[in-house]
JSON list of C-alpha atoms in Angstrom, two decimals:
[
{"chain": "A", "resi": 1, "resn": "MET", "atom": "CA", "xyz": [-88.74, 41.15, 147.89]},
{"chain": "A", "resi": 2, "resn": "ILE", "atom": "CA", "xyz": [-85.19, 42.56, 147.77]},
{"chain": "A", "resi": 3, "resn": "ARG", "atom": "CA", "xyz": [-84.75, 45.54, 145.48]},
{"chain": "A", "resi": 4, "resn": "LYS", "atom": "CA", "xyz": [-81.90, 47.91, 144.60]},
{"chain": "A", "resi": 5, "resn": "LEU", "atom": "CA", "xyz": [-81.94, 51.56, 143.63]},
{"chain": "A", "resi": 6, "resn": "VAL", "atom": "CA", "xyz": [-79.20, 51.50, 140.98]},
{"chain": "A", "resi": 7, "resn": "ASP", "atom": "CA", "xyz": [-78.88, 55.21, 140.22]},
{"chain": "A", "resi": 8, "resn": "ARG", "atom": "CA", "xyz": [-80.03, 58.39, 141.90]},
{"chain": "A", "resi": 9, "resn": "TYR", "atom": "CA", "xyz": [-79.47, 61.82, 140.34]},
{"chain": "A", "resi": 10, "resn": "PHE", "atom": "CA", "xyz": [-79.63, 65.00, 142.42]},
{"chain": "A", "resi": 11, "resn": "ASN", "atom": "CA", "xyz": [-77.92, 67.20, 139.87]},
{"chain": "A", "resi": 12, "resn": "GLU", "atom": "CA", "xyz": [-75.93, 66.76, 136.68]},
{"chain": "A", "resi": 13, "resn": "ASP", "atom": "CA", "xyz": [-72.64, 66.31, 138.54]},
{"chain": "A", "resi": 14, "resn": "ASP", "atom": "CA", "xyz": [-73.78, 64.13, 141.42]},
{"chain": "A", "resi": 15, "resn": "LYS", "atom": "CA", "xyz": [-74.50, 60.50, 140.70]},
{"chain": "A", "resi": 16, "resn": "TYR", "atom": "CA", "xyz": [-74.17, 57.57, 143.08]},
{"chain": "A", "resi": 17, "resn": "SER", "atom": "CA", "xyz": [-75.63, 54.15, 143.90]},
{"chain": "A", "resi": 18, "resn": "GLU", "atom": "CA", "xyz": [-77.33, 53.06, 147.09]},
{"chain": "A", "resi": 19, "resn": "MET", "atom": "CA", "xyz": [-78.60, 49.67, 148.33]},
{"chain": "A", "resi": 20, "resn": "PHE", "atom": "CA", "xyz": [-82.05, 49.14, 149.79]},
{"chain": "A", "resi": 21, "resn": "GLY", "atom": "CA", "xyz": [-83.18, 45.97, 151.59]},
{"chain": "A", "resi": 22, "resn": "LEU", "atom": "CA", "xyz": [-86.93, 46.35, 151.43]},
{"chain": "A", "resi": 23, "resn": "SER", "atom": "CA", "xyz": [-89.20, 43.59, 152.69]},
{"chain": "A", "resi": 24, "resn": "SER", "atom": "CA", "xyz": [-92.27, 44.78, 150.78]},
{"chain": "A", "resi": 25, "resn": "ASP", "atom": "CA", "xyz": [-93.27, 45.84, 147.29]},
{"chain": "A", "resi": 26, "resn": "ASP", "atom": "CA", "xyz": [-92.90, 49.53, 148.18]},
{"chain": "A", "resi": 27, "resn": "LYS", "atom": "CA", "xyz": [-90.39, 51.41, 146.07]},
{"chain": "A", "resi": 28, "resn": "PRO", "atom": "CA", "xyz": [-88.12, 54.07, 147.61]},
{"chain": "A", "resi": 29, "resn": "VAL", "atom": "CA", "xyz": [-89.80, 57.43, 148.19]},
{"chain": "A", "resi": 30, "resn": "ASP", "atom": "CA", "xyz": [-87.12, 59.68, 149.67]},
{"chain": "A", "resi": 31, "resn": "GLY", "atom": "CA", "xyz": [-84.80, 61.91, 147.66]},
{"chain": "A", "resi": 32, "resn": "LEU", "atom": "CA", "xyz": [-86.22, 60.92, 144.27]},
{"chain": "A", "resi": 33, "resn": "ILE", "atom": "CA", "xyz": [-86.09, 63.12, 141.18]},
{"chain": "A", "resi": 34, "resn": "THR", "atom": "CA", "xyz": [-87.01, 62.59, 137.57]},
{"chain": "A", "resi": 35, "resn": "GLY", "atom": "CA", "xyz": [-84.65, 60.05, 136.06]},
{"chain": "A", "resi": 36, "resn": "SER", "atom": "CA", "xyz": [-83.99, 58.07, 139.23]},
{"chain": "A", "resi": 37, "resn": "LYS", "atom": "CA", "xyz": [-83.64, 54.39, 138.39]},
{"chain": "A", "resi": 38, "resn": "PHE", "atom": "CA", "xyz": [-84.91, 51.43, 140.37]},
{"chain": "A", "resi": 39, "resn": "LEU", "atom": "CA", "xyz": [-84.10, 47.79, 139.63]},
{"chain": "A", "resi": 40, "resn": "GLU", "atom": "CA", "xyz": [-86.14, 44.86, 140.88]},
{"chain": "A", "resi": 41, "resn": "VAL", "atom": "CA", "xyz": [-83.37, 42.36, 141.40]},
{"chain": "A", "resi": 42, "resn": "ASP", "atom": "CA", "xyz": [-85.64, 39.31, 141.37]},
{"chain": "A", "resi": 43, "resn": "THR", "atom": "CA", "xyz": [-87.52, 40.19, 138.15]},
{"chain": "A", "resi": 44, "resn": "GLY", "atom": "CA", "xyz": [-84.89, 42.17, 136.27]},
{"chain": "A", "resi": 45, "resn": "ILE", "atom": "CA", "xyz": [-87.38, 44.98, 135.59]},
{"chain": "A", "resi": 46, "resn": "GLU", "atom": "CA", "xyz": [-85.89, 48.48, 135.65]},
{"chain": "A", "resi": 47, "resn": "TYR", "atom": "CA", "xyz": [-88.09, 51.47, 136.53]},
{"chain": "A", "resi": 48, "resn": "ARG", "atom": "CA", "xyz": [-87.61, 55.22, 135.98]},
{"chain": "A", "resi": 49, "resn": "TYR", "atom": "CA", "xyz": [-89.14, 57.84, 138.25]},
{"chain": "A", "resi": 50, "resn": "ASP", "atom": "CA", "xyz": [-91.06, 60.93, 137.08]},
{"chain": "A", "resi": 51, "resn": "GLU", "atom": "CA", "xyz": [-91.50, 63.74, 139.62]},
{"chain": "A", "resi": 52, "resn": "GLU", "atom": "CA", "xyz": [-94.40, 65.41, 137.88]},
{"chain": "A", "resi": 53, "resn": "SER", "atom": "CA", "xyz": [-96.60, 62.31, 137.95]},
{"chain": "A", "resi": 54, "resn": "ALA", "atom": "CA", "xyz": [-94.86, 60.78, 141.00]},
{"chain": "A", "resi": 55, "resn": "THR", "atom": "CA", "xyz": [-94.82, 57.41, 139.27]},
{"chain": "A", "resi": 56, "resn": "TRP", "atom": "CA", "xyz": [-92.36, 54.67, 138.42]},
{"chain": "A", "resi": 57, "resn": "THR", "atom": "CA", "xyz": [-92.51, 53.43, 134.82]},
{"chain": "A", "resi": 58, "resn": "PRO", "atom": "CA", "xyz": [-91.01, 50.06, 133.75]},
{"chain": "A", "resi": 59, "resn": "GLN", "atom": "CA", "xyz": [-88.29, 50.42, 131.11]},
{"chain": "A", "resi": 60, "resn": "ASN", "atom": "CA", "xyz": [-87.94, 46.76, 130.10]},
{"chain": "A", "resi": 61, "resn": "SER", "atom": "CA", "xyz": [-89.78, 43.44, 130.26]},
{"chain": "A", "resi": 62, "resn": "GLY", "atom": "CA", "xyz": [-87.52, 41.92, 132.90]},
{"chain": "A", "resi": 63, "resn": "ASN", "atom": "CA", "xyz": [-85.94, 38.50, 132.88]},
{"chain": "A", "resi": 64, "resn": "GLY", "atom": "CA", "xyz": [-89.15, 36.51, 132.40]},
{"chain": "A", "resi": 65, "resn": "LYS", "atom": "CA", "xyz": [-88.46, 34.38, 135.46]},
{"chain": "A", "resi": 66, "resn": "THR", "atom": "CA", "xyz": [-91.09, 33.27, 137.96]},
{"chain": "A", "resi": 67, "resn": "ASN", "atom": "CA", "xyz": [-90.67, 34.45, 141.53]},
{"chain": "A", "resi": 68, "resn": "ILE", "atom": "CA", "xyz": [-90.86, 31.60, 144.05]},
{"chain": "A", "resi": 69, "resn": "VAL", "atom": "CA", "xyz": [-91.70, 33.92, 146.95]},
{"chain": "A", "resi": 70, "resn": "GLY", "atom": "CA", "xyz": [-95.12, 32.85, 148.21]},
{"chain": "A", "resi": 71, "resn": "ALA", "atom": "CA", "xyz": [-94.70, 29.23, 147.09]},
{"chain": "A", "resi": 72, "resn": "THR", "atom": "CA", "xyz": [-96.03, 26.49, 149.37]},
{"chain": "A", "resi": 73, "resn": "VAL", "atom": "CA", "xyz": [-93.10, 24.83, 151.11]},
{"chain": "A", "resi": 74, "resn": "THR", "atom": "CA", "xyz": [-93.26, 21.51, 152.95]},
{"chain": "A", "resi": 75, "resn": "LEU", "atom": "CA", "xyz": [-90.29, 20.63, 155.12]},
{"chain": "A", "resi": 76, "resn": "GLY", "atom": "CA", "xyz": [-89.11, 17.14, 156.05]},
{"chain": "A", "resi": 77, "resn": "SER", "atom": "CA", "xyz": [-89.54, 15.32, 159.34]},
{"chain": "A", "resi": 78, "resn": "ALA", "atom": "CA", "xyz": [-88.50, 16.72, 162.72]},
{"chain": "A", "resi": 79, "resn": "LEU", "atom": "CA", "xyz": [-84.84, 16.39, 163.73]},
{"chain": "A", "resi": 80, "resn": "LYS", "atom": "CA", "xyz": [-83.38, 15.54, 167.14]},
{"chain": "A", "resi": 81, "resn": "TYR", "atom": "CA", "xyz": [-79.90, 15.92, 168.51]},
{"chain": "A", "resi": 82, "resn": "ASP", "atom": "CA", "xyz": [-77.54, 12.94, 168.54]},
{"chain": "A", "resi": 83, "resn": "GLY", "atom": "CA", "xyz": [-74.17, 14.68, 168.30]},
{"chain": "A", "resi": 84, "resn": "THR", "atom": "CA", "xyz": [-73.90, 14.30, 164.52]},
{"chain": "A", "resi": 85, "resn": "GLU", "atom": "CA", "xyz": [-74.69, 16.77, 161.75]},
{"chain": "A", "resi": 86, "resn": "LYS", "atom": "CA", "xyz": [-78.34, 16.86, 160.77]},
{"chain": "A", "resi": 87, "resn": "THR", "atom": "CA", "xyz": [-79.79, 17.97, 157.42]},
{"chain": "A", "resi": 88, "resn": "LYS", "atom": "CA", "xyz": [-83.26, 19.45, 157.21]},
{"chain": "A", "resi": 89, "resn": "SER", "atom": "CA", "xyz": [-84.87, 18.25, 154.01]},
{"chain": "A", "resi": 90, "resn": "VAL", "atom": "CA", "xyz": [-87.33, 20.16, 151.85]},
{"chain": "A", "resi": 91, "resn": "SER", "atom": "CA", "xyz": [-90.09, 17.74, 150.86]},
{"chain": "A", "resi": 92, "resn": "SER", "atom": "CA", "xyz": [-91.70, 19.97, 148.26]},
{"chain": "A", "resi": 93, "resn": "VAL", "atom": "CA", "xyz": [-91.93, 23.47, 146.83]},
{"chain": "A", "resi": 94, "resn": "LYS", "atom": "CA", "xyz": [-95.15, 24.17, 144.93]},
{"chain": "A", "resi": 95, "resn": "ILE", "atom": "CA", "xyz": [-96.40, 27.16, 143.01]},
{"chain": "A", "resi": 96, "resn": "GLY", "atom": "CA", "xyz": [-100.09, 26.53, 142.49]},
{"chain": "A", "resi": 97, "resn": "SER", "atom": "CA", "xyz": [-100.33, 22.98, 141.13]},
{"chain": "A", "resi": 98, "resn": "THR", "atom": "CA", "xyz": [-96.73, 22.98, 139.86]},
{"chain": "A", "resi": 99, "resn": "THR", "atom": "CA", "xyz": [-94.18, 21.10, 141.95]},
{"chain": "A", "resi": 100, "resn": "LEU", "atom": "CA", "xyz": [-90.69, 22.48, 141.50]},
{"chain": "A", "resi": 101, "resn": "THR", "atom": "CA", "xyz": [-87.60, 20.28, 141.19]},
{"chain": "A", "resi": 102, "resn": "GLU", "atom": "CA", "xyz": [-84.64, 20.71, 143.50]},
{"chain": "A", "resi": 103, "resn": "ASN", "atom": "CA", "xyz": [-81.34, 21.59, 141.76]},
{"chain": "A", "resi": 104, "resn": "THR", "atom": "CA", "xyz": [-83.30, 22.41, 138.58]},
{"chain": "A", "resi": 105, "resn": "ASP", "atom": "CA", "xyz": [-85.75, 25.04, 139.81]},
{"chain": "A", "resi": 106, "resn": "TYR", "atom": "CA", "xyz": [-84.25, 25.80, 143.22]},
{"chain": "A", "resi": 107, "resn": "ILE", "atom": "CA", "xyz": [-81.41, 25.00, 145.58]},
{"chain": "A", "resi": 108, "resn": "VAL", "atom": "CA", "xyz": [-81.45, 24.74, 149.37]},
{"chain": "A", "resi": 109, "resn": "LYS", "atom": "CA", "xyz": [-78.89, 26.46, 151.59]},
{"chain": "A", "resi": 110, "resn": "ASP", "atom": "CA", "xyz": [-78.32, 26.71, 155.36]},
{"chain": "A", "resi": 111, "resn": "ASN", "atom": "CA", "xyz": [-80.14, 23.46, 156.16]},
{"chain": "A", "resi": 112, "resn": "THR", "atom": "CA", "xyz": [-77.49, 21.67, 158.24]},
{"chain": "A", "resi": 113, "resn": "GLY", "atom": "CA", "xyz": [-76.63, 21.83, 161.92]},
{"chain": "A", "resi": 114, "resn": "ILE", "atom": "CA", "xyz": [-75.43, 19.83, 164.90]},
{"chain": "A", "resi": 115, "resn": "GLU", "atom": "CA", "xyz": [-76.49, 21.65, 168.06]},
{"chain": "A", "resi": 116, "resn": "VAL", "atom": "CA", "xyz": [-79.99, 21.90, 169.52]},
{"chain": "A", "resi": 117, "resn": "GLY", "atom": "CA", "xyz": [-81.55, 25.19, 168.47]},
{"chain": "A", "resi": 118, "resn": "ASP", "atom": "CA", "xyz": [-83.42, 27.24, 165.89]},
{"chain": "A", "resi": 119, "resn": "TYR", "atom": "CA", "xyz": [-82.15, 27.68, 162.34]},
{"chain": "A", "resi": 120, "resn": "THR", "atom": "CA", "xyz": [-83.26, 29.30, 159.07]},
{"chain": "A", "resi": 121, "resn": "LEU", "atom": "CA", "xyz": [-82.80, 27.63, 155.69]},
{"chain": "A", "resi": 122, "resn": "HIS", "atom": "CA", "xyz": [-83.06, 29.41, 152.33]},
{"chain": "A", "resi": 123, "resn": "ILE", "atom": "CA", "xyz": [-84.69, 28.14, 149.14]},
{"chain": "A", "resi": 124, "resn": "ILE", "atom": "CA", "xyz": [-83.18, 29.99, 146.19]},
{"chain": "A", "resi": 125, "resn": "GLY", "atom": "CA", "xyz": [-84.80, 30.04, 142.77]},
{"chain": "A", "resi": 126, "resn": "ILE", "atom": "CA", "xyz": [-82.58, 29.01, 139.82]},
{"chain": "A", "resi": 127, "resn": "GLY", "atom": "CA", "xyz": [-83.13, 28.27, 136.15]},
{"chain": "A", "resi": 128, "resn": "SER", "atom": "CA", "xyz": [-86.54, 29.62, 135.20]},
{"chain": "A", "resi": 129, "resn": "TYR", "atom": "CA", "xyz": [-87.19, 30.76, 138.76]},
{"chain": "A", "resi": 130, "resn": "THR", "atom": "CA", "xyz": [-85.96, 33.57, 140.95]},
{"chain": "A", "resi": 131, "resn": "GLY", "atom": "CA", "xyz": [-86.40, 34.84, 144.48]},
{"chain": "A", "resi": 132, "resn": "VAL", "atom": "CA", "xyz": [-85.52, 33.53, 147.93]},
{"chain": "A", "resi": 133, "resn": "ILE", "atom": "CA", "xyz": [-87.71, 31.87, 150.57]},
{"chain": "A", "resi": 134, "resn": "ALA", "atom": "CA", "xyz": [-86.61, 31.72, 154.22]},
{"chain": "A", "resi": 135, "resn": "GLU", "atom": "CA", "xyz": [-87.98, 28.84, 156.31]},
{"chain": "A", "resi": 136, "resn": "ALA", "atom": "CA", "xyz": [-87.47, 28.31, 160.03]},
{"chain": "A", "resi": 137, "resn": "TRP", "atom": "CA", "xyz": [-86.43, 24.87, 161.27]},
{"chain": "A", "resi": 138, "resn": "ASN", "atom": "CA", "xyz": [-84.89, 23.42, 164.39]},
{"chain": "A", "resi": 139, "resn": "ILE", "atom": "CA", "xyz": [-82.98, 20.58, 165.98]},
{"chain": "A", "resi": 140, "resn": "GLY", "atom": "CA", "xyz": [-84.80, 19.39, 169.09]},
{"chain": "A", "resi": 141, "resn": "LYS", "atom": "CA", "xyz": [-83.42, 17.83, 172.23]},
{"chain": "A", "resi": 142, "resn": "ALA", "atom": "CA", "xyz": [-82.84, 14.11, 172.26]},
{"chain": "A", "resi": 143, "resn": "ASP", "atom": "CA", "xyz": [-85.21, 12.06, 174.41]},
{"chain": "A", "resi": 144, "resn": "GLY", "atom": "CA", "xyz": [-83.71, 11.40, 177.80]},
{"chain": "A", "resi": 145, "resn": "ALA", "atom": "CA", "xyz": [-84.48, 8.04, 179.42]},
{"chain": "A", "resi": 146, "resn": "VAL", "atom": "CA", "xyz": [-84.02, 6.42, 182.82]},
{"chain": "A", "resi": 147, "resn": "THR", "atom": "CA", "xyz": [-84.91, 2.78, 183.52]},
{"chain": "A", "resi": 148, "resn": "ALA", "atom": "CA", "xyz": [-84.60, 1.19, 186.97]},
{"chain": "A", "resi": 149, "resn": "SER", "atom": "CA", "xyz": [-84.07, -2.57, 187.28]},
{"chain": "A", "resi": 150, "resn": "PRO", "atom": "CA", "xyz": [-85.58, -4.10, 189.26]},
{"chain": "A", "resi": 151, "resn": "ASP", "atom": "CA", "xyz": [-88.49, -1.67, 189.45]},
{"chain": "A", "resi": 152, "resn": "SER", "atom": "CA", "xyz": [-89.87, -3.20, 192.65]},
{"chain": "A", "resi": 153, "resn": "LEU", "atom": "CA", "xyz": [-88.21, -4.19, 195.93]},
{"chain": "A", "resi": 154, "resn": "SER", "atom": "CA", "xyz": [-89.46, -6.18, 198.94]},
{"chain": "A", "resi": 155, "resn": "LEU", "atom": "CA", "xyz": [-87.45, -5.33, 202.04]},
{"chain": "A", "resi": 156, "resn": "THR", "atom": "CA", "xyz": [-87.56, -5.75, 205.81]},
{"chain": "A", "resi": 157, "resn": "ALA", "atom": "CA", "xyz": [-87.77, -2.85, 208.21]},
{"chain": "A", "resi": 158, "resn": "GLU", "atom": "CA", "xyz": [-84.30, -1.89, 209.41]},
{"chain": "A", "resi": 159, "resn": "GLY", "atom": "CA", "xyz": [-82.95, -4.83, 207.43]},
{"chain": "A", "resi": 160, "resn": "GLU", "atom": "CA", "xyz": [-80.59, -4.92, 204.46]},
{"chain": "A", "resi": 161, "resn": "ASP", "atom": "CA", "xyz": [-80.74, -2.17, 201.90]},
{"chain": "A", "resi": 162, "resn": "GLY", "atom": "CA", "xyz": [-82.13, -2.81, 198.46]},
{"chain": "A", "resi": 163, "resn": "THR", "atom": "CA", "xyz": [-80.47, -1.75, 195.21]},
{"chain": "A", "resi": 164, "resn": "SER", "atom": "CA", "xyz": [-81.68, -1.03, 191.71]},
{"chain": "A", "resi": 165, "resn": "ALA", "atom": "CA", "xyz": [-79.46, -0.46, 188.69]},
{"chain": "A", "resi": 166, "resn": "LEU", "atom": "CA", "xyz": [-80.15, 2.42, 186.31]},
{"chain": "A", "resi": 167, "resn": "THR", "atom": "CA", "xyz": [-79.89, 2.45, 182.54]},
{"chain": "A", "resi": 168, "resn": "VAL", "atom": "CA", "xyz": [-79.57, 6.09, 181.47]},
{"chain": "A", "resi": 169, "resn": "THR", "atom": "CA", "xyz": [-79.76, 7.94, 178.16]},
{"chain": "A", "resi": 170, "resn": "GLY", "atom": "CA", "xyz": [-78.69, 11.52, 178.68]},
{"chain": "A", "resi": 171, "resn": "ASP", "atom": "CA", "xyz": [-76.24, 13.62, 180.63]},
{"chain": "A", "resi": 172, "resn": "GLY", "atom": "CA", "xyz": [-78.41, 15.29, 183.25]},
{"chain": "A", "resi": 173, "resn": "VAL", "atom": "CA", "xyz": [-78.00, 15.17, 187.02]},
{"chain": "A", "resi": 174, "resn": "ILE", "atom": "CA", "xyz": [-79.87, 12.22, 188.56]},
{"chain": "A", "resi": 175, "resn": "SER", "atom": "CA", "xyz": [-81.82, 12.63, 191.79]},
{"chain": "A", "resi": 176, "resn": "VAL", "atom": "CA", "xyz": [-84.13, 10.40, 193.86]},
{"chain": "A", "resi": 177, "resn": "SER", "atom": "CA", "xyz": [-87.04, 11.05, 196.17]},
{"chain": "A", "resi": 178, "resn": "SER", "atom": "CA", "xyz": [-89.35, 8.94, 198.34]},
{"chain": "A", "resi": 179, "resn": "SER", "atom": "CA", "xyz": [-93.11, 9.27, 198.62]},
{"chain": "A", "resi": 180, "resn": "ALA", "atom": "CA", "xyz": [-92.91, 8.04, 202.22]},
{"chain": "A", "resi": 181, "resn": "GLU", "atom": "CA", "xyz": [-89.63, 8.84, 203.88]},
{"chain": "A", "resi": 182, "resn": "ALA", "atom": "CA", "xyz": [-90.78, 7.32, 207.16]},
{"chain": "A", "resi": 183, "resn": "VAL", "atom": "CA", "xyz": [-91.00, 3.98, 205.33]},
{"chain": "A", "resi": 184, "resn": "ALA", "atom": "CA", "xyz": [-87.96, 4.12, 203.08]},
{"chain": "A", "resi": 185, "resn": "THR", "atom": "CA", "xyz": [-85.37, 6.60, 201.89]},
{"chain": "A", "resi": 186, "resn": "ALA", "atom": "CA", "xyz": [-83.07, 6.38, 198.89]},
{"chain": "A", "resi": 187, "resn": "GLU", "atom": "CA", "xyz": [-79.82, 7.74, 197.50]},
{"chain": "A", "resi": 188, "resn": "VAL", "atom": "CA", "xyz": [-78.17, 7.51, 194.11]},
{"chain": "A", "resi": 189, "resn": "SER", "atom": "CA", "xyz": [-74.51, 6.92, 193.34]},
{"chain": "A", "resi": 190, "resn": "GLY", "atom": "CA", "xyz": [-73.52, 6.78, 189.70]},
{"chain": "A", "resi": 191, "resn": "THR", "atom": "CA", "xyz": [-76.06, 4.46, 188.07]},
{"chain": "A", "resi": 192, "resn": "ALA", "atom": "CA", "xyz": [-77.18, 2.65, 191.22]},
{"chain": "A", "resi": 193, "resn": "VAL", "atom": "CA", "xyz": [-80.00, 3.50, 193.62]},
{"chain": "A", "resi": 194, "resn": "THR", "atom": "CA", "xyz": [-79.76, 2.31, 197.21]},
{"chain": "A", "resi": 195, "resn": "VAL", "atom": "CA", "xyz": [-82.99, 2.06, 199.22]},
{"chain": "A", "resi": 196, "resn": "HIS", "atom": "CA", "xyz": [-82.94, 2.07, 203.03]},
{"chain": "A", "resi": 197, "resn": "PRO", "atom": "CA", "xyz": [-85.96, 0.32, 204.63]},
{"chain": "A", "resi": 198, "resn": "LEU", "atom": "CA", "xyz": [-87.10, 1.94, 207.89]},
{"chain": "A", "resi": 199, "resn": "THR", "atom": "CA", "xyz": [-90.61, 0.91, 208.94]},
{"chain": "A", "resi": 200, "resn": "ALA", "atom": "CA", "xyz": [-93.36, -1.32, 207.60]},
{"chain": "A", "resi": 201, "resn": "GLY", "atom": "CA", "xyz": [-95.33, 0.15, 204.75]},
{"chain": "A", "resi": 202, "resn": "SER", "atom": "CA", "xyz": [-94.94, 1.06, 201.10]},
{"chain": "A", "resi": 203, "resn": "ALA", "atom": "CA", "xyz": [-93.19, 3.84, 199.22]},
{"chain": "A", "resi": 204, "resn": "ILE", "atom": "CA", "xyz": [-92.54, 4.94, 195.67]},
{"chain": "A", "resi": 205, "resn": "ILE", "atom": "CA", "xyz": [-88.99, 5.93, 194.90]},
{"chain": "A", "resi": 206, "resn": "THR", "atom": "CA", "xyz": [-88.86, 8.34, 191.95]},
{"chain": "A", "resi": 207, "resn": "VAL", "atom": "CA", "xyz": [-85.65, 8.58, 189.95]},
{"chain": "A", "resi": 208, "resn": "THR", "atom": "CA", "xyz": [-85.34, 11.76, 187.86]},
{"chain": "A", "resi": 209, "resn": "MET", "atom": "CA", "xyz": [-82.75, 12.88, 185.33]},
{"chain": "A", "resi": 210, "resn": "ALA", "atom": "CA", "xyz": [-82.72, 16.65, 184.85]},
{"chain": "A", "resi": 211, "resn": "ALA", "atom": "CA", "xyz": [-83.00, 18.19, 181.39]},
{"chain": "A", "resi": 212, "resn": "THR", "atom": "CA", "xyz": [-79.82, 19.56, 179.79]},
{"chain": "A", "resi": 213, "resn": "ASP", "atom": "CA", "xyz": [-78.93, 21.50, 176.67]},
{"chain": "A", "resi": 214, "resn": "HIS", "atom": "CA", "xyz": [-79.08, 18.27, 174.65]},
{"chain": "A", "resi": 215, "resn": "TYR", "atom": "CA", "xyz": [-81.55, 15.96, 176.43]},
{"chain": "A", "resi": 216, "resn": "THR", "atom": "CA", "xyz": [-85.07, 16.17, 177.81]},
{"chain": "A", "resi": 217, "resn": "THR", "atom": "CA", "xyz": [-85.87, 15.26, 181.40]},
{"chain": "A", "resi": 218, "resn": "ALA", "atom": "CA", "xyz": [-86.76, 11.65, 182.20]},
{"chain": "A", "resi": 219, "resn": "SER", "atom": "CA", "xyz": [-87.89, 9.61, 185.19]},
{"chain": "A", "resi": 220, "resn": "ASP", "atom": "CA", "xyz": [-88.76, 6.13, 186.42]},
{"chain": "A", "resi": 221, "resn": "THR", "atom": "CA", "xyz": [-90.13, 4.70, 189.66]},
{"chain": "A", "resi": 222, "resn": "ILE", "atom": "CA", "xyz": [-89.29, 1.87, 192.02]},
{"chain": "A", "resi": 223, "resn": "SER", "atom": "CA", "xyz": [-92.11, 0.37, 194.10]},
{"chain": "A", "resi": 224, "resn": "VAL", "atom": "CA", "xyz": [-90.89, -0.51, 197.59]},
{"chain": "A", "resi": 225, "resn": "THR", "atom": "CA", "xyz": [-92.69, -2.74, 200.08]},
{"chain": "A", "resi": 226, "resn": "VAL", "atom": "CA", "xyz": [-91.24, -2.89, 203.58]},
{"chain": "A", "resi": 227, "resn": "GLU", "atom": "CA", "xyz": [-92.32, -5.73, 205.85]},
{"chain": "A", "resi": 228, "resn": "ALA", "atom": "CA", "xyz": [-92.13, -5.52, 209.62]},
{"chain": "A", "resi": 229, "resn": "ALA", "atom": "CA", "xyz": [-89.12, -7.20, 211.21]},
{"chain": "A", "resi": 230, "resn": "ALA", "atom": "CA", "xyz": [-89.62, -10.74, 212.54]},
{"chain": "A", "resi": 231, "resn": "ASP", "atom": "CA", "xyz": [-89.45, -9.59, 216.14]},
{"chain": "A", "resi": 232, "resn": "ASP", "atom": "CA", "xyz": [-92.11, -7.00, 215.49]},
{"chain": "A", "resi": 233, "resn": "ASN", "atom": "CA", "xyz": [-94.41, -9.64, 213.95]},
{"chain": "A", "resi": 234, "resn": "GLU", "atom": "CA", "xyz": [-94.02, -11.91, 216.98]},
{"chain": "A", "resi": 235, "resn": "GLY", "atom": "CA", "xyz": [-94.84, -9.10, 219.31]}
]
């Protein structure tokens, strides 16, 4: 709850105002004398301080508005980066069994963004309501994807290389590795993987795209079978 000490008197000639940003219901306690005033901004209730009793006494009935702080807030679905501005929706704001109406009972601010990251939106009471609710939200990374086609190759030892084309979603560095480098090795150039068959056997070529600021990591595999050369079979 944000509150403001509107007047503080230290003597008859010295009068000034001071702002307080308190995050609790505690009223100021330092430098107070009889006659100090304290205004609850959200309720409109003004208090006066009495040194003898060390108490704050309300001087008016306030604005009669309902504070939305503590309301149950449900946010909309998760958002992911795609390079365009995203808007985090507020599905509902409820006080008890009462569902408030946007633009009648409250407005939403700070709920748009483009970049991946954490944000904070604010729900501000209007009309018959007052107070401000802060809600954390975020824009997540887009799902990276790598698809190899074909995803299996049959080659001959020390014969012609095999190739597989990549379809990529994302902007991360692409790398390849072989589960059996004695059987086959691989290299990537742009969106093409070249597999070099070495000896008879089988290997799994794994294609990996690294995560970036905007995309998650992704991978796919190519199953490689290498047959012995004809001369080797005859021998």
